[in-house]
Amino acid sequence: MIKNCNNIISEAIFCKEMENLIYFFDQIINTINFDSKNLIVLQVFIKKIISNADAANKLIFEGHIKEAKIVLRSAVESVILITYLSQFPEKIDDYLDEAQILKIKNNFIVYKNMREGEPIDVNGKTITKEELSAENKRCFNLIQDSAKNKILKELGIKDYEIDSLNFKKVDKYFTNFRPQFMRYEKMFKELDEIGFQIKDEFIFSLRDIVYGFYNDSSQIAHSCFLDWSIPTYFTQKEAEYMFHFFTKVTLFLKVLLKDVVVMNNTKTQNLINEMRRANDKLEQIIYGKTLVH
């Protein structure tokens, strides 16, 4: 329960209005025509953020506050990635390559850790090391040519085949491979170097806005004892956490998308008005009044 000045408000009332806010933003995104490869990449992760926020809201309703923050950590990672790729669109192809290379790396790690002569269970199916090697090659052949060529170039081979001759070379490559899109501090630095900022009432860097959320939820995700040993109740602070997270994310996405997609139509404006109403109701629930915008 949130104790708010003269009223005690339940999680159910807060979560219902939060659900409305998330729903109307989702509908706004659905009105936008993401009509290029680069925009489709951004659309996928915007929808992921919306899904994460919806899942976190449902967890709050069920009383799982810590779990909600862990889910929001995933959303924060997507905010960082969307921001970075929107400012460096020339790196989207590299990102897509790395995402596919990471899958090949995952397959290789399973192969590497498999003991000789001992079959393992993969998704309910018993598979031998020889079969797994063939599966690795099949998956390699499915990825796009640019990703294939990067792997083959790094390995100095013409065909992707894991055998006794090249095993150590493949192992070394994948051991050292860490996708650029998982290096958040590097992305923060590159955004700072081009002077990227979000301008509202105040001027923020991306790191200014997301770091507090990310650091707090990371400690929970990594089983910090103090976080998990103390019960978490749904207080005004927790309500603000969820509310501020989503309002900051929507502000970010609005700024990032305004110059690359068409958002001005009657349907979109009606949905924006609905979002504002849900926003005002949440402010009433949390603060007992609507804040001045």
Tab-separated table of C-alpha atoms in Angstrom:
chain	number	residue	atom	x	y	z
A	1	MET	CA	0.000	0.000	0.000
A	2	ILE	CA	1.144	3.571	-0.692
A	3	LYS	CA	0.486	6.021	2.098
A	4	ASN	CA	-0.217	9.266	0.292
A	5	CYS	CA	-1.039	12.298	2.441
A	6	ASN	CA	-4.689	11.620	3.339
A	7	ASN	CA	-5.267	8.381	1.444
A	8	ILE	CA	-3.966	4.847	1.412
A	9	ILE	CA	-3.665	3.609	-2.160
A	10	SER	CA	-3.355	-0.039	-3.140
A	11	GLU	CA	-0.900	-1.584	-5.571
A	12	ALA	CA	-3.910	-2.569	-7.686
A	13	ILE	CA	-4.923	1.066	-8.316
A	14	PHE	CA	-1.358	2.114	-9.122
A	15	CYS	CA	-0.752	-0.878	-11.419
A	16	LYS	CA	-4.027	-0.308	-13.266
A	17	GLU	CA	-3.066	3.248	-14.201
A	18	MET	CA	0.478	2.152	-14.982
A	19	GLU	CA	-1.017	-0.485	-17.267
A	20	ASN	CA	-2.964	2.266	-19.058
A	21	LEU	CA	0.163	4.395	-19.480
A	22	ILE	CA	2.102	1.457	-20.938
A	23	TYR	CA	-0.809	0.424	-23.172
A	24	PHE	CA	-1.286	3.860	-24.739
A	25	PHE	CA	2.435	4.236	-25.381
A	26	ASP	CA	2.436	0.823	-27.041
A	27	GLN	CA	-0.448	1.945	-29.240
A	28	ILE	CA	1.467	5.081	-30.216
A	29	ILE	CA	4.405	2.941	-31.311
A	30	ASN	CA	1.982	0.819	-33.342
A	31	THR	CA	0.891	3.912	-35.318
A	32	ILE	CA	4.447	4.613	-36.465
A	33	ASN	CA	5.689	3.288	-39.775
A	34	PHE	CA	9.130	1.790	-39.195
A	35	ASP	CA	9.976	1.602	-42.878
A	36	SER	CA	13.694	0.862	-43.032
A	37	LYS	CA	16.035	-1.837	-41.747
A	38	ASN	CA	17.569	0.543	-39.213
A	39	LEU	CA	14.173	1.632	-37.897
A	40	ILE	CA	12.952	-1.960	-37.654
A	41	VAL	CA	15.940	-2.734	-35.410
A	42	LEU	CA	14.939	0.162	-33.138
A	43	GLN	CA	11.278	-0.934	-33.233
A	44	VAL	CA	12.168	-4.429	-31.987
A	45	PHE	CA	13.872	-3.009	-28.912
A	46	ILE	CA	11.218	-0.377	-28.250
A	47	LYS	CA	8.662	-3.196	-28.157
A	48	LYS	CA	10.981	-5.117	-25.845
A	49	ILE	CA	11.093	-2.144	-23.448
A	50	ILE	CA	7.303	-1.966	-23.478
A	51	SER	CA	7.105	-5.719	-22.801
A	52	ASN	CA	9.625	-5.396	-19.948
A	53	ALA	CA	7.659	-2.524	-18.395
A	54	ASP	CA	4.411	-4.475	-18.674
A	55	ALA	CA	6.010	-7.541	-17.058
A	56	ALA	CA	7.485	-5.392	-14.245
A	57	ASN	CA	4.071	-3.854	-13.630
A	58	LYS	CA	2.481	-7.295	-13.329
A	59	LEU	CA	5.235	-8.383	-10.911
A	60	ILE	CA	4.582	-5.313	-8.753
A	61	PHE	CA	0.898	-6.179	-8.674
A	62	GLU	CA	1.799	-9.660	-7.404
A	63	GLY	CA	4.121	-8.174	-4.772
A	64	HIS	CA	7.411	-9.128	-6.446
A	65	ILE	CA	9.135	-5.734	-6.271
A	66	LYS	CA	12.713	-6.989	-6.546
A	67	GLU	CA	11.898	-9.156	-9.547
A	68	ALA	CA	10.257	-6.144	-11.211
A	69	LYS	CA	13.505	-4.199	-10.861
A	70	ILE	CA	15.462	-7.052	-12.425
A	71	VAL	CA	13.141	-6.969	-15.441
A	72	LEU	CA	13.545	-3.189	-15.673
A	73	ARG	CA	17.312	-3.712	-15.760
A	74	SER	CA	16.790	-5.530	-19.053
A	75	ALA	CA	14.762	-2.562	-20.301
A	76	VAL	CA	17.549	-0.146	-19.320
A	77	GLU	CA	20.013	-2.163	-21.413
A	78	SER	CA	17.660	-1.771	-24.377
A	79	VAL	CA	17.402	1.994	-23.790
A	80	ILE	CA	21.201	2.229	-23.959
A	81	LEU	CA	21.312	0.156	-27.138
A	82	ILE	CA	18.519	2.110	-28.870
A	83	THR	CA	20.167	5.415	-28.000
A	84	TYR	CA	23.564	4.275	-29.219
A	85	LEU	CA	22.321	2.793	-32.492
A	86	SER	CA	20.105	5.796	-33.204
A	87	GLN	CA	23.144	8.069	-32.922
A	88	PHE	CA	25.500	5.716	-34.784
A	89	PRO	CA	23.243	4.145	-37.448
A	90	GLU	CA	26.316	3.143	-39.454
A	91	LYS	CA	27.036	0.584	-36.694
A	92	ILE	CA	23.717	-1.238	-36.982
A	93	ASP	CA	25.118	-3.764	-39.480
A	94	ASP	CA	28.006	-4.471	-37.108
A	95	TYR	CA	25.505	-4.925	-34.285
A	96	LEU	CA	23.472	-7.426	-36.317
A	97	ASP	CA	26.645	-9.331	-37.202
A	98	GLU	CA	27.746	-9.467	-33.566
A	99	ALA	CA	24.326	-10.688	-32.459
A	100	GLN	CA	24.644	-13.639	-34.841
A	101	ILE	CA	28.284	-14.309	-33.978
A	102	LEU	CA	27.257	-14.466	-30.316
A	103	LYS	CA	24.841	-17.287	-31.126
A	104	ILE	CA	27.613	-19.227	-32.873
A	105	LYS	CA	29.816	-18.620	-29.830
A	106	ASN	CA	27.100	-20.036	-27.560
A	107	ASN	CA	26.891	-23.163	-29.724
A	108	PHE	CA	30.650	-23.585	-29.614
A	109	ILE	CA	30.748	-23.279	-25.806
A	110	VAL	CA	28.239	-26.140	-25.505
A	111	TYR	CA	30.425	-28.201	-27.858
A	112	LYS	CA	33.609	-27.280	-25.967
A	113	ASN	CA	32.181	-28.307	-22.588
A	114	MET	CA	30.873	-31.637	-23.847
A	115	ARG	CA	32.928	-34.600	-22.688
A	116	GLU	CA	34.194	-36.973	-25.325
A	117	GLY	CA	31.922	-39.999	-25.724
A	118	GLU	CA	29.229	-38.657	-23.398
A	119	PRO	CA	25.990	-37.496	-25.029
A	120	ILE	CA	24.192	-34.482	-23.537
A	121	ASP	CA	20.623	-33.304	-23.329
A	122	VAL	CA	19.870	-30.338	-25.589
A	123	ASN	CA	16.293	-29.111	-25.256
A	124	GLY	CA	15.078	-32.594	-24.350
A	125	LYS	CA	16.980	-34.344	-27.137
A	126	THR	CA	20.018	-36.572	-26.555
A	127	ILE	CA	22.841	-35.534	-28.874
A	128	THR	CA	26.406	-36.759	-29.420
A	129	LYS	CA	29.480	-34.560	-29.880
A	130	GLU	CA	29.623	-35.429	-33.567
A	131	GLU	CA	25.994	-34.447	-34.027
A	132	LEU	CA	26.595	-31.229	-32.120
A	133	SER	CA	29.541	-30.387	-34.377
A	134	ALA	CA	27.306	-30.860	-37.417
A	135	GLU	CA	24.629	-28.698	-35.778
A	136	ASN	CA	27.191	-25.944	-35.166
A	137	LYS	CA	28.103	-25.957	-38.837
A	138	ARG	CA	24.429	-25.922	-39.877
A	139	CYS	CA	23.772	-22.869	-37.655
A	140	PHE	CA	26.876	-21.145	-39.027
A	141	ASN	CA	25.553	-21.599	-42.560
A	142	LEU	CA	22.304	-19.865	-41.584
A	143	ILE	CA	23.830	-16.555	-40.463
A	144	GLN	CA	24.283	-13.645	-42.861
A	145	ASP	CA	27.371	-13.571	-45.072
A	146	SER	CA	28.930	-10.539	-43.387
A	147	ALA	CA	28.879	-12.328	-40.002
A	148	LYS	CA	30.284	-15.516	-41.563
A	149	ASN	CA	33.110	-13.594	-43.208
A	150	LYS	CA	34.076	-11.891	-39.947
A	151	ILE	CA	34.391	-15.247	-38.187
A	152	LEU	CA	36.337	-16.874	-41.033
A	153	LYS	CA	38.652	-13.870	-41.355
A	154	GLU	CA	39.449	-13.879	-37.625
A	155	LEU	CA	40.083	-17.635	-37.699
A	156	GLY	CA	42.076	-17.532	-40.952
A	157	ILE	CA	40.128	-20.433	-42.449
A	158	LYS	CA	37.921	-20.876	-45.513
A	159	ASP	CA	35.307	-23.220	-44.042
A	160	TYR	CA	33.821	-23.263	-40.557
A	161	GLU	CA	34.707	-26.708	-39.331
A	162	ILE	CA	35.591	-27.543	-35.713
A	163	ASP	CA	38.280	-30.223	-35.676
A	164	SER	CA	41.460	-31.107	-33.810
A	165	LEU	CA	43.510	-28.827	-36.074
A	166	ASN	CA	41.594	-25.593	-35.497
A	167	PHE	CA	39.903	-26.217	-32.152
A	168	LYS	CA	42.364	-24.085	-30.146
A	169	LYS	CA	42.115	-21.259	-32.674
A	170	VAL	CA	38.289	-21.283	-32.551
A	171	ASP	CA	38.365	-21.517	-28.756
A	172	LYS	CA	40.706	-18.522	-28.445
A	173	TYR	CA	38.567	-16.413	-30.794
A	174	PHE	CA	35.297	-17.070	-28.993
A	175	THR	CA	36.908	-16.775	-25.549
A	176	ASN	CA	38.035	-13.245	-26.422
A	177	PHE	CA	34.869	-12.292	-28.307
A	178	ARG	CA	32.713	-9.830	-26.402
A	179	PRO	CA	30.133	-7.933	-28.448
A	180	GLN	CA	30.543	-4.174	-28.569
A	181	PHE	CA	26.829	-3.779	-27.866
A	182	MET	CA	27.353	-5.225	-24.376
A	183	ARG	CA	30.046	-2.675	-23.467
A	184	TYR	CA	27.847	-0.023	-21.884
A	185	GLU	CA	30.580	2.238	-20.521
A	186	LYS	CA	32.134	2.337	-23.981
A	187	MET	CA	28.797	3.349	-25.474
A	188	PHE	CA	28.305	6.049	-22.812
A	189	LYS	CA	31.762	7.433	-23.648
A	190	GLU	CA	31.134	7.496	-27.393
A	191	LEU	CA	27.797	9.272	-26.878
A	192	ASP	CA	29.506	11.837	-24.655
A	193	GLU	CA	32.184	12.369	-27.304
A	194	ILE	CA	29.567	13.453	-29.861
A	195	GLY	CA	27.834	15.646	-27.275
A	196	PHE	CA	24.640	13.605	-27.118
A	197	GLN	CA	22.205	14.969	-24.512
A	198	ILE	CA	18.510	14.847	-23.691
A	199	LYS	CA	17.144	18.362	-23.219
A	200	ASP	CA	14.012	18.864	-21.143
A	201	GLU	CA	13.800	21.080	-18.064
A	202	PHE	CA	17.372	19.954	-17.404
A	203	ILE	CA	20.158	18.678	-19.644
A	204	PHE	CA	21.088	15.034	-19.162
A	205	SER	CA	23.591	12.625	-20.617
A	206	LEU	CA	22.329	9.082	-21.171
A	207	ARG	CA	24.443	7.866	-18.247
A	208	ASP	CA	22.924	10.522	-15.941
A	209	ILE	CA	19.443	9.157	-16.542
A	210	VAL	CA	19.914	5.394	-16.583
A	211	TYR	CA	22.839	4.730	-14.251
A	212	GLY	CA	20.885	4.904	-10.997
A	213	PHE	CA	18.272	2.467	-12.276
A	214	TYR	CA	20.850	0.129	-13.751
A	215	ASN	CA	23.189	0.051	-10.751
A	216	ASP	CA	20.394	-0.575	-8.248
A	217	SER	CA	18.753	-3.343	-10.257
A	218	SER	CA	22.122	-4.946	-11.120
A	219	GLN	CA	22.905	-5.442	-7.438
A	220	ILE	CA	19.512	-7.086	-6.948
A	221	ALA	CA	20.012	-9.299	-10.021
A	222	HIS	CA	23.424	-10.381	-8.744
A	223	SER	CA	22.007	-11.471	-5.384
A	224	CYS	CA	23.312	-8.732	-3.107
A	225	PHE	CA	22.503	-10.188	0.328
A	226	LEU	CA	21.200	-6.959	1.851
A	227	ASP	CA	18.746	-6.483	-1.011
A	228	TRP	CA	17.303	-9.970	-0.683
A	229	SER	CA	17.415	-10.342	3.110
A	230	ILE	CA	15.224	-7.297	3.768
A	231	PRO	CA	11.519	-7.427	2.756
A	232	THR	CA	10.500	-4.862	0.146
A	233	TYR	CA	7.123	-3.191	0.543
A	234	PHE	CA	5.291	-1.191	-2.077
A	235	THR	CA	5.922	2.304	-0.753
A	236	GLN	CA	5.687	5.701	-2.430
A	237	LYS	CA	9.402	5.326	-3.212
A	238	GLU	CA	8.769	2.103	-5.152
A	239	ALA	CA	5.869	3.689	-7.020
A	240	GLU	CA	8.050	6.653	-7.977
A	241	TYR	CA	10.783	4.270	-9.149
A	242	MET	CA	8.507	2.555	-11.671
A	243	PHE	CA	6.749	5.765	-12.704
A	244	HIS	CA	9.953	7.753	-13.212
A	245	PHE	CA	11.567	4.900	-15.099
A	246	PHE	CA	8.778	4.750	-17.640
A	247	THR	CA	8.348	8.523	-18.040
A	248	LYS	CA	12.094	8.959	-18.597
A	249	VAL	CA	12.156	6.120	-21.115
A	250	THR	CA	9.225	7.549	-23.077
A	251	LEU	CA	10.922	10.974	-23.050
A	252	PHE	CA	14.082	9.403	-24.442
A	253	LEU	CA	12.248	7.536	-27.167
A	254	LYS	CA	10.226	10.607	-28.123
A	255	VAL	CA	13.411	12.647	-28.554
A	256	LEU	CA	15.205	9.888	-30.448
A	257	LEU	CA	12.336	9.205	-32.846
A	258	LYS	CA	11.095	12.720	-33.547
A	259	ASP	CA	13.452	13.354	-36.476
A	260	VAL	CA	13.329	9.898	-38.060
A	261	VAL	CA	9.661	8.822	-38.019
A	262	VAL	CA	6.324	10.490	-38.683
A	263	MET	CA	4.319	10.760	-35.459
A	264	ASN	CA	1.967	13.642	-36.182
A	265	ASN	CA	-1.470	12.325	-37.020
A	266	THR	CA	-4.879	12.522	-35.365
A	267	LYS	CA	-4.794	8.998	-33.970
A	268	THR	CA	-1.358	9.539	-32.442
A	269	GLN	CA	-2.418	12.816	-30.841
A	270	ASN	CA	-5.480	11.168	-29.284
A	271	LEU	CA	-3.257	8.459	-27.808
A	272	ILE	CA	-0.842	11.085	-26.486
A	273	ASN	CA	-3.773	12.763	-24.739
A	274	GLU	CA	-4.736	9.421	-23.179
A	275	MET	CA	-1.155	8.972	-21.990
A	276	ARG	CA	-1.250	12.402	-20.385
A	277	ARG	CA	-4.456	11.542	-18.554
A	278	ALA	CA	-2.933	8.302	-17.246
A	279	ASN	CA	0.194	10.241	-16.273
A	280	ASP	CA	-1.867	12.784	-14.335
A	281	LYS	CA	-3.765	10.038	-12.508
A	282	LEU	CA	-0.492	8.381	-11.486
A	283	GLU	CA	0.812	11.684	-10.150
A	284	GLN	CA	-2.383	12.032	-8.116
A	285	ILE	CA	-1.911	8.511	-6.743
A	286	ILE	CA	1.741	9.035	-5.844
A	287	TYR	CA	1.871	12.682	-4.785
A	288	GLY	CA	-1.734	13.589	-4.046
A	289	LYS	CA	-1.680	16.182	-6.817
A	290	THR	CA	-0.882	16.639	-10.487
A	291	LEU	CA	2.573	18.087	-10.966
A	292	VAL	CA	3.150	21.138	-13.147
A	293	HIS	CA	4.490	20.138	-16.590
